[in-house]
Amino acid sequence: MANVTMRQLRYFDALARHGHFGRAAEASSISQPALSMQIKELEDALGGLLLERSARQVALTRFGEELAPRVRDILRSVDELGDFARASQDRFAGRLRIGMIPTIAPYLLPKITKNLTRMHPELDIRVRETMTPRLIQELVEGRLDTAIVALPVSEPSLTEVALFDEKFLLVRPSADEGTPAPSREMMREMRLLLLEEGHCFRDQALSFCNMQSAPPREMLDANSLSTLVQMVSAGIGVTLIPEMAVPVETRSASVSLTRFRDPEPSRTIGMVWRKTSPLARQLLQISEVVCLSAGKVRARQSVRSQRAQGS
């Protein structure tokens, strides 16, 4: 056991997550032969095989499966030691790993990065854009420091801080300009274009229309709001987009925008981080920067929620 190194544990964690030597080596910025050698040395030190190797993929042995979550706990604890040291300093510096969902990142990320760099020039900002379930998993595992998502996420190990509410707008072909907004009942009869499965914005749009699943007339699952808006411009159907996306996604599309009658559909944007994170105070400050970047006033209830959770 004396020969086990943190580097070996990180390589094993990468291999357990990717299930492939090539992808794990790329993620770890190391050559595949070097990664293989480090894993072999780890197996020798532990006295047991961690992997079942084949030509196409890597599978964990029973020993490897039992070890993987323990290794993640060790790595997360070591990372939090560094976070604790940073949190004790007067300045906010070093690595900051932020996750964002795809319906937020293109519209807020440039402003957030610019403001954070201006206010904290010693920060090394690293951004991960993916869907909410993956962000939450990586956050819990310690591979992210915080994530900007639509709330709630309802993960007991995370602190949730509501930042601001955002309305949804209806996007229709330009020929519909000036016509009244349809009711929820009418929306169910329209060809509603949605993001693909896994996007929380898809679920929010279906919920507003009182649909439990995709409507029968739906013709397209897209992976971006840009694709949805362009399809509406081509006369394929209608869609919903969040307010922050409007300036970017509609500038080159022949579409009309309509607000719904009250109660308007909306979502709550917030930040989440581990309750055990030593950076909680700094992340709360960053949440103010997010609101500033969005041009929003921070929701009052978010402060009470944060205090209620003791962070």
PDB file of N, CA and C in Angstrom, residues 188-261:
ATOM      1  N   ARG A 188     -51.634  21.989 -27.324  1.00  0.00           N
ATOM      2  CA  ARG A 188     -51.595  20.537 -27.445  1.00  0.00           C
ATOM      3  C   ARG A 188     -51.994  20.067 -28.843  1.00  0.00           C
ATOM      4  N   GLU A 189     -52.658  20.932 -29.606  1.00  0.00           N
ATOM      5  CA  GLU A 189     -53.066  20.587 -30.961  1.00  0.00           C
ATOM      6  C   GLU A 189     -52.076  21.085 -32.012  1.00  0.00           C
ATOM      7  N   MET A 190     -51.044  21.811 -31.569  1.00  0.00           N
ATOM      8  CA  MET A 190     -50.069  22.371 -32.503  1.00  0.00           C
ATOM      9  C   MET A 190     -48.865  21.447 -32.635  1.00  0.00           C
ATOM     10  N   ARG A 191     -48.110  21.640 -33.681  1.00  0.00           N
ATOM     11  CA  ARG A 191     -46.891  20.862 -33.886  1.00  0.00           C
ATOM     12  C   ARG A 191     -45.780  21.491 -33.052  1.00  0.00           C
ATOM     13  N   LEU A 192     -45.581  20.964 -31.870  1.00  0.00           N
ATOM     14  CA  LEU A 192     -44.631  21.536 -30.921  1.00  0.00           C
ATOM     15  C   LEU A 192     -43.268  20.870 -31.095  1.00  0.00           C
ATOM     16  N   LEU A 193     -42.271  21.672 -31.417  1.00  0.00           N
ATOM     17  CA  LEU A 193     -40.910  21.178 -31.594  1.00  0.00           C
ATOM     18  C   LEU A 193     -40.166  21.286 -30.268  1.00  0.00           C
ATOM     19  N   LEU A 194     -39.473  20.215 -29.901  1.00  0.00           N
ATOM     20  CA  LEU A 194     -38.861  20.136 -28.581  1.00  0.00           C
ATOM     21  C   LEU A 194     -37.402  19.716 -28.658  1.00  0.00           C
ATOM     22  N   LEU A 195     -36.681  19.991 -27.571  1.00  0.00           N
ATOM     23  CA  LEU A 195     -35.342  19.440 -27.417  1.00  0.00           C
ATOM     24  C   LEU A 195     -35.444  17.943 -27.167  1.00  0.00           C
ATOM     25  N   GLU A 196     -34.356  17.237 -27.419  1.00  0.00           N
ATOM     26  CA  GLU A 196     -34.373  15.790 -27.268  1.00  0.00           C
ATOM     27  C   GLU A 196     -34.476  15.383 -25.802  1.00  0.00           C
ATOM     28  N   GLU A 197     -34.772  14.109 -25.578  1.00  0.00           N
ATOM     29  CA  GLU A 197     -34.897  13.567 -24.229  1.00  0.00           C
ATOM     30  C   GLU A 197     -33.640  13.853 -23.417  1.00  0.00           C
ATOM     31  N   GLY A 198     -33.840  14.189 -22.148  1.00  0.00           N
ATOM     32  CA  GLY A 198     -32.720  14.461 -21.255  1.00  0.00           C
ATOM     33  C   GLY A 198     -32.564  15.926 -20.928  1.00  0.00           C
ATOM     34  N   HIS A 199     -33.082  16.805 -21.787  1.00  0.00           N
ATOM     35  CA  HIS A 199     -33.030  18.242 -21.511  1.00  0.00           C
ATOM     36  C   HIS A 199     -34.171  18.617 -20.570  1.00  0.00           C
ATOM     37  N   CYS A 200     -33.851  19.284 -19.475  1.00  0.00           N
ATOM     38  CA  CYS A 200     -34.899  19.675 -18.537  1.00  0.00           C
ATOM     39  C   CYS A 200     -35.853  20.681 -19.173  1.00  0.00           C
ATOM     40  N   PHE A 201     -35.367  21.477 -20.149  1.00  0.00           N
ATOM     41  CA  PHE A 201     -36.241  22.455 -20.796  1.00  0.00           C
ATOM     42  C   PHE A 201     -37.358  21.762 -21.570  1.00  0.00           C
ATOM     43  N   ARG A 202     -37.085  20.605 -22.112  1.00  0.00           N
ATOM     44  CA  ARG A 202     -38.123  19.813 -22.782  1.00  0.00           C
ATOM     45  C   ARG A 202     -39.238  19.467 -21.796  1.00  0.00           C
ATOM     46  N   ASP A 203     -38.850  18.990 -20.635  1.00  0.00           N
ATOM     47  CA  ASP A 203     -39.834  18.613 -19.623  1.00  0.00           C
ATOM     48  C   ASP A 203     -40.644  19.817 -19.158  1.00  0.00           C
ATOM     49  N   GLN A 204     -39.992  20.972 -19.045  1.00  0.00           N
ATOM     50  CA  GLN A 204     -40.695  22.177 -18.622  1.00  0.00           C
ATOM     51  C   GLN A 204     -41.716  22.613 -19.664  1.00  0.00           C
ATOM     52  N   ALA A 205     -41.368  22.497 -20.945  1.00  0.00           N
ATOM     53  CA  ALA A 205     -42.299  22.863 -22.013  1.00  0.00           C
ATOM     54  C   ALA A 205     -43.496  21.921 -22.032  1.00  0.00           C
ATOM     55  N   LEU A 206     -43.252  20.631 -21.876  1.00  0.00           N
ATOM     56  CA  LEU A 206     -44.343  19.658 -21.845  1.00  0.00           C
ATOM     57  C   LEU A 206     -45.245  19.886 -20.644  1.00  0.00           C
ATOM     58  N   SER A 207     -44.640  20.239 -19.512  1.00  0.00           N
ATOM     59  CA  SER A 207     -45.428  20.485 -18.300  1.00  0.00           C
ATOM     60  C   SER A 207     -46.358  21.674 -18.490  1.00  0.00           C
ATOM     61  N   PHE A 208     -45.849  22.735 -19.121  1.00  0.00           N
ATOM     62  CA  PHE A 208     -46.688  23.910 -19.349  1.00  0.00           C
ATOM     63  C   PHE A 208     -47.885  23.568 -20.220  1.00  0.00           C
ATOM     64  N   CYS A 209     -47.677  22.701 -21.196  1.00  0.00           N
ATOM     65  CA  CYS A 209     -48.754  22.327 -22.125  1.00  0.00           C
ATOM     66  C   CYS A 209     -49.615  21.184 -21.579  1.00  0.00           C
ATOM     67  N   ASN A 210     -49.352  20.796 -20.327  1.00  0.00           N
ATOM     68  CA  ASN A 210     -50.092  19.693 -19.703  1.00  0.00           C
ATOM     69  C   ASN A 210     -49.980  18.406 -20.506  1.00  0.00           C
ATOM     70  N   MET A 211     -48.777  18.140 -21.001  1.00  0.00           N
ATOM     71  CA  MET A 211     -48.507  16.915 -21.742  1.00  0.00           C
ATOM     72  C   MET A 211     -47.578  16.044 -20.911  1.00  0.00           C
ATOM     73  N   GLN A 212     -47.891  14.781 -20.817  1.00  0.00           N
ATOM     74  CA  GLN A 212     -47.049  13.860 -20.080  1.00  0.00           C
ATOM     75  C   GLN A 212     -45.894  13.346 -20.924  1.00  0.00           C
ATOM     76  N   SER A 213     -46.044  13.395 -22.242  1.00  0.00           N
ATOM     77  CA  SER A 213     -45.004  12.933 -23.152  1.00  0.00           C
ATOM     78  C   SER A 213     -45.090  13.748 -24.426  1.00  0.00           C
ATOM     79  N   ALA A 214     -44.218  13.442 -25.359  1.00  0.00           N
ATOM     80  CA  ALA A 214     -44.181  14.202 -26.605  1.00  0.00           C
ATOM     81  C   ALA A 214     -45.505  14.093 -27.345  1.00  0.00           C
ATOM     82  N   PRO A 215     -46.009  15.186 -27.929  1.00  0.00           N
ATOM     83  CA  PRO A 215     -47.279  15.157 -28.653  1.00  0.00           C
ATOM     84  C   PRO A 215     -47.175  14.317 -29.922  1.00  0.00           C
ATOM     85  N   PRO A 216     -48.268  13.708 -30.361  1.00  0.00           N
ATOM     86  CA  PRO A 216     -48.215  12.837 -31.538  1.00  0.00           C
ATOM     87  C   PRO A 216     -47.814  13.547 -32.813  1.00  0.00           C
ATOM     88  N   ARG A 217     -48.026  14.871 -32.899  1.00  0.00           N
ATOM     89  CA  ARG A 217     -47.686  15.581 -34.126  1.00  0.00           C
ATOM     90  C   ARG A 217     -46.256  16.113 -34.141  1.00  0.00           C
ATOM     91  N   GLU A 218     -45.535  15.851 -33.087  1.00  0.00           N
ATOM     92  CA  GLU A 218     -44.162  16.339 -33.040  1.00  0.00           C
ATOM     93  C   GLU A 218     -43.337  15.667 -34.128  1.00  0.00           C
ATOM     94  N   MET A 219     -42.515  16.445 -34.845  1.00  0.00           N
ATOM     95  CA  MET A 219     -41.731  15.892 -35.942  1.00  0.00           C
ATOM     96  C   MET A 219     -40.236  15.938 -35.680  1.00  0.00           C
ATOM     97  N   LEU A 220     -39.806  16.606 -34.613  1.00  0.00           N
ATOM     98  CA  LEU A 220     -38.382  16.834 -34.465  1.00  0.00           C
ATOM     99  C   LEU A 220     -37.981  16.841 -33.004  1.00  0.00           C
ATOM    100  N   ASP A 221     -36.932  16.099 -32.694  1.00  0.00           N
ATOM    101  CA  ASP A 221     -36.211  16.234 -31.443  1.00  0.00           C
ATOM    102  C   ASP A 221     -34.877  16.875 -31.804  1.00  0.00           C
ATOM    103  N   ALA A 222     -34.585  18.030 -31.237  1.00  0.00           N
ATOM    104  CA  ALA A 222     -33.335  18.725 -31.561  1.00  0.00           C
ATOM    105  C   ALA A 222     -32.424  18.738 -30.343  1.00  0.00           C
ATOM    106  N   ASN A 223     -31.143  18.979 -30.577  1.00  0.00           N
ATOM    107  CA  ASN A 223     -30.222  19.072 -29.447  1.00  0.00           C
ATOM    108  C   ASN A 223     -29.813  20.506 -29.157  1.00  0.00           C
ATOM    109  N   SER A 224     -30.455  21.476 -29.821  1.00  0.00           N
ATOM    110  CA  SER A 224     -30.153  22.877 -29.533  1.00  0.00           C
ATOM    111  C   SER A 224     -31.369  23.748 -29.803  1.00  0.00           C
ATOM    112  N   LEU A 225     -31.443  24.854 -29.090  1.00  0.00           N
ATOM    113  CA  LEU A 225     -32.519  25.819 -29.323  1.00  0.00           C
ATOM    114  C   LEU A 225     -32.385  26.446 -30.702  1.00  0.00           C
ATOM    115  N   SER A 226     -31.151  26.603 -31.168  1.00  0.00           N
ATOM    116  CA  SER A 226     -30.919  27.190 -32.491  1.00  0.00           C
ATOM    117  C   SER A 226     -31.605  26.376 -33.585  1.00  0.00           C
ATOM    118  N   THR A 227     -31.486  25.055 -33.499  1.00  0.00           N
ATOM    119  CA  THR A 227     -32.135  24.191 -34.489  1.00  0.00           C
ATOM    120  C   THR A 227     -33.643  24.336 -34.431  1.00  0.00           C
ATOM    121  N   LEU A 228     -34.194  24.384 -33.236  1.00  0.00           N
ATOM    122  CA  LEU A 228     -35.643  24.535 -33.083  1.00  0.00           C
ATOM    123  C   LEU A 228     -36.142  25.817 -33.739  1.00  0.00           C
ATOM    124  N   VAL A 229     -35.457  26.926 -33.469  1.00  0.00           N
ATOM    125  CA  VAL A 229     -35.890  28.217 -34.009  1.00  0.00           C
ATOM    126  C   VAL A 229     -35.787  28.230 -35.527  1.00  0.00           C
ATOM    127  N   GLN A 230     -34.743  27.665 -36.078  1.00  0.00           N
ATOM    128  CA  GLN A 230     -34.587  27.634 -37.530  1.00  0.00           C
ATOM    129  C   GLN A 230     -35.663  26.768 -38.184  1.00  0.00           C
ATOM    130  N   MET A 231     -36.083  25.687 -37.520  1.00  0.00           N
ATOM    131  CA  MET A 231     -37.149  24.856 -38.056  1.00  0.00           C
ATOM    132  C   MET A 231     -38.486  25.591 -38.023  1.00  0.00           C
ATOM    133  N   VAL A 232     -38.706  26.390 -36.978  1.00  0.00           N
ATOM    134  CA  VAL A 232     -39.914  27.216 -36.937  1.00  0.00           C
ATOM    135  C   VAL A 232     -39.880  28.211 -38.084  1.00  0.00           C
ATOM    136  N   SER A 233     -38.713  28.806 -38.329  1.00  0.00           N
ATOM    137  CA  SER A 233     -38.564  29.766 -39.427  1.00  0.00           C
ATOM    138  C   SER A 233     -38.900  29.124 -40.770  1.00  0.00           C
ATOM    139  N   ALA A 234     -38.647  27.811 -40.886  1.00  0.00           N
ATOM    140  CA  ALA A 234     -38.948  27.088 -42.117  1.00  0.00           C
ATOM    141  C   ALA A 234     -40.399  26.639 -42.191  1.00  0.00           C
ATOM    142  N   GLY A 235     -41.186  26.977 -41.172  1.00  0.00           N
ATOM    143  CA  GLY A 235     -42.607  26.664 -41.194  1.00  0.00           C
ATOM    144  C   GLY A 235     -42.959  25.266 -40.727  1.00  0.00           C
ATOM    145  N   ILE A 236     -42.048  24.608 -39.999  1.00  0.00           N
ATOM    146  CA  ILE A 236     -42.276  23.226 -39.576  1.00  0.00           C
ATOM    147  C   ILE A 236     -43.224  23.134 -38.385  1.00  0.00           C
ATOM    148  N   GLY A 237     -43.177  24.113 -37.489  1.00  0.00           N
ATOM    149  CA  GLY A 237     -44.014  24.055 -36.294  1.00  0.00           C
ATOM    150  C   GLY A 237     -43.774  25.255 -35.414  1.00  0.00           C
ATOM    151  N   VAL A 238     -43.977  25.090 -34.099  1.00  0.00           N
ATOM    152  CA  VAL A 238     -43.754  26.156 -33.125  1.00  0.00           C
ATOM    153  C   VAL A 238     -42.890  25.594 -32.009  1.00  0.00           C
ATOM    154  N   THR A 239     -42.308  26.488 -31.206  1.00  0.00           N
ATOM    155  CA  THR A 239     -41.500  26.036 -30.082  1.00  0.00           C
ATOM    156  C   THR A 239     -41.513  27.087 -28.986  1.00  0.00           C
ATOM    157  N   LEU A 240     -40.952  26.727 -27.843  1.00  0.00           N
ATOM    158  CA  LEU A 240     -40.756  27.649 -26.727  1.00  0.00           C
ATOM    159  C   LEU A 240     -39.267  27.849 -26.531  1.00  0.00           C
ATOM    160  N   ILE A 241     -38.858  29.064 -26.159  1.00  0.00           N
ATOM    161  CA  ILE A 241     -37.464  29.301 -25.805  1.00  0.00           C
ATOM    162  C   ILE A 241     -37.411  30.199 -24.574  1.00  0.00           C
ATOM    163  N   PRO A 242     -36.362  30.070 -23.766  1.00  0.00           N
ATOM    164  CA  PRO A 242     -36.209  30.958 -22.606  1.00  0.00           C
ATOM    165  C   PRO A 242     -35.849  32.368 -23.050  1.00  0.00           C
ATOM    166  N   GLU A 243     -36.206  33.315 -22.234  1.00  0.00           N
ATOM    167  CA  GLU A 243     -36.028  34.723 -22.577  1.00  0.00           C
ATOM    168  C   GLU A 243     -34.577  35.068 -22.895  1.00  0.00           C
ATOM    169  N   MET A 244     -33.619  34.494 -22.146  1.00  0.00           N
ATOM    170  CA  MET A 244     -32.219  34.852 -22.356  1.00  0.00           C
ATOM    171  C   MET A 244     -31.710  34.429 -23.732  1.00  0.00           C
ATOM    172  N   ALA A 245     -32.396  33.467 -24.372  1.00  0.00           N
ATOM    173  CA  ALA A 245     -31.949  32.971 -25.669  1.00  0.00           C
ATOM    174  C   ALA A 245     -32.454  33.807 -26.836  1.00  0.00           C
ATOM    175  N   VAL A 246     -33.419  34.660 -26.597  1.00  0.00           N
ATOM    176  CA  VAL A 246     -34.081  35.388 -27.686  1.00  0.00           C
ATOM    177  C   VAL A 246     -33.124  36.219 -28.531  1.00  0.00           C
ATOM    178  N   PRO A 247     -32.269  37.080 -27.944  1.00  0.00           N
ATOM    179  CA  PRO A 247     -31.410  37.927 -28.797  1.00  0.00           C
ATOM    180  C   PRO A 247     -30.492  37.125 -29.706  1.00  0.00           C
ATOM    181  N   VAL A 248     -29.991  35.991 -29.230  1.00  0.00           N
ATOM    182  CA  VAL A 248     -29.051  35.189 -30.017  1.00  0.00           C
ATOM    183  C   VAL A 248     -29.761  34.348 -31.070  1.00  0.00           C
ATOM    184  N   GLU A 249     -30.823  33.670 -30.668  1.00  0.00           N
ATOM    185  CA  GLU A 249     -31.420  32.657 -31.538  1.00  0.00           C
ATOM    186  C   GLU A 249     -32.385  33.214 -32.582  1.00  0.00           C
ATOM    187  N   THR A 250     -32.897  34.412 -32.395  1.00  0.00           N
ATOM    188  CA  THR A 250     -33.888  34.937 -33.340  1.00  0.00           C
ATOM    189  C   THR A 250     -33.336  36.024 -34.263  1.00  0.00           C
ATOM    190  N   ARG A 251     -32.057  36.357 -34.116  1.00  0.00           N
ATOM    191  CA  ARG A 251     -31.531  37.478 -34.906  1.00  0.00           C
ATOM    192  C   ARG A 251     -31.442  37.159 -36.392  1.00  0.00           C
ATOM    193  N   SER A 252     -31.321  35.874 -36.743  1.00  0.00           N
ATOM    194  CA  SER A 252     -31.216  35.513 -38.167  1.00  0.00           C
ATOM    195  C   SER A 252     -32.348  34.582 -38.586  1.00  0.00           C
ATOM    196  N   ALA A 253     -33.457  34.626 -37.860  1.00  0.00           N
ATOM    197  CA  ALA A 253     -34.577  33.730 -38.176  1.00  0.00           C
ATOM    198  C   ALA A 253     -35.834  34.549 -38.433  1.00  0.00           C
ATOM    199  N   SER A 254     -36.604  34.127 -39.424  1.00  0.00           N
ATOM    200  CA  SER A 254     -37.859  34.807 -39.758  1.00  0.00           C
ATOM    201  C   SER A 254     -38.976  34.206 -38.907  1.00  0.00           C
ATOM    202  N   VAL A 255     -39.068  34.692 -37.676  1.00  0.00           N
ATOM    203  CA  VAL A 255     -40.052  34.161 -36.731  1.00  0.00           C
ATOM    204  C   VAL A 255     -40.722  35.313 -35.991  1.00  0.00           C
ATOM    205  N   SER A 256     -41.832  35.007 -35.323  1.00  0.00           N
ATOM    206  CA  SER A 256     -42.501  35.977 -34.465  1.00  0.00           C
ATOM    207  C   SER A 256     -42.438  35.472 -33.032  1.00  0.00           C
ATOM    208  N   LEU A 257     -42.355  36.401 -32.088  1.00  0.00           N
ATOM    209  CA  LEU A 257     -42.271  36.073 -30.671  1.00  0.00           C
ATOM    210  C   LEU A 257     -43.528  36.547 -29.964  1.00  0.00           C
ATOM    211  N   THR A 258     -44.059  35.710 -29.110  1.00  0.00           N
ATOM    212  CA  THR A 258     -45.291  36.049 -28.402  1.00  0.00           C
ATOM    213  C   THR A 258     -45.158  35.656 -26.940  1.00  0.00           C
ATOM    214  N   ARG A 259     -45.585  36.562 -26.058  1.00  0.00           N
ATOM    215  CA  ARG A 259     -45.642  36.234 -24.634  1.00  0.00           C
ATOM    216  C   ARG A 259     -47.002  35.607 -24.332  1.00  0.00           C
ATOM    217  N   PHE A 260     -46.994  34.653 -23.425  1.00  0.00           N
ATOM    218  CA  PHE A 260     -48.240  34.019 -23.011  1.00  0.00           C
ATOM    219  C   PHE A 260     -48.966  34.892 -21.992  1.00  0.00           C
ATOM    220  N   ARG A 261     -50.260  34.653 -21.891  1.00  0.00           N
ATOM    221  CA  ARG A 261     -51.028  35.317 -20.851  1.00  0.00           C
ATOM    222  C   ARG A 261     -50.663  34.718 -19.501  1.00  0.00           C
TER     223      ARG A 261
END
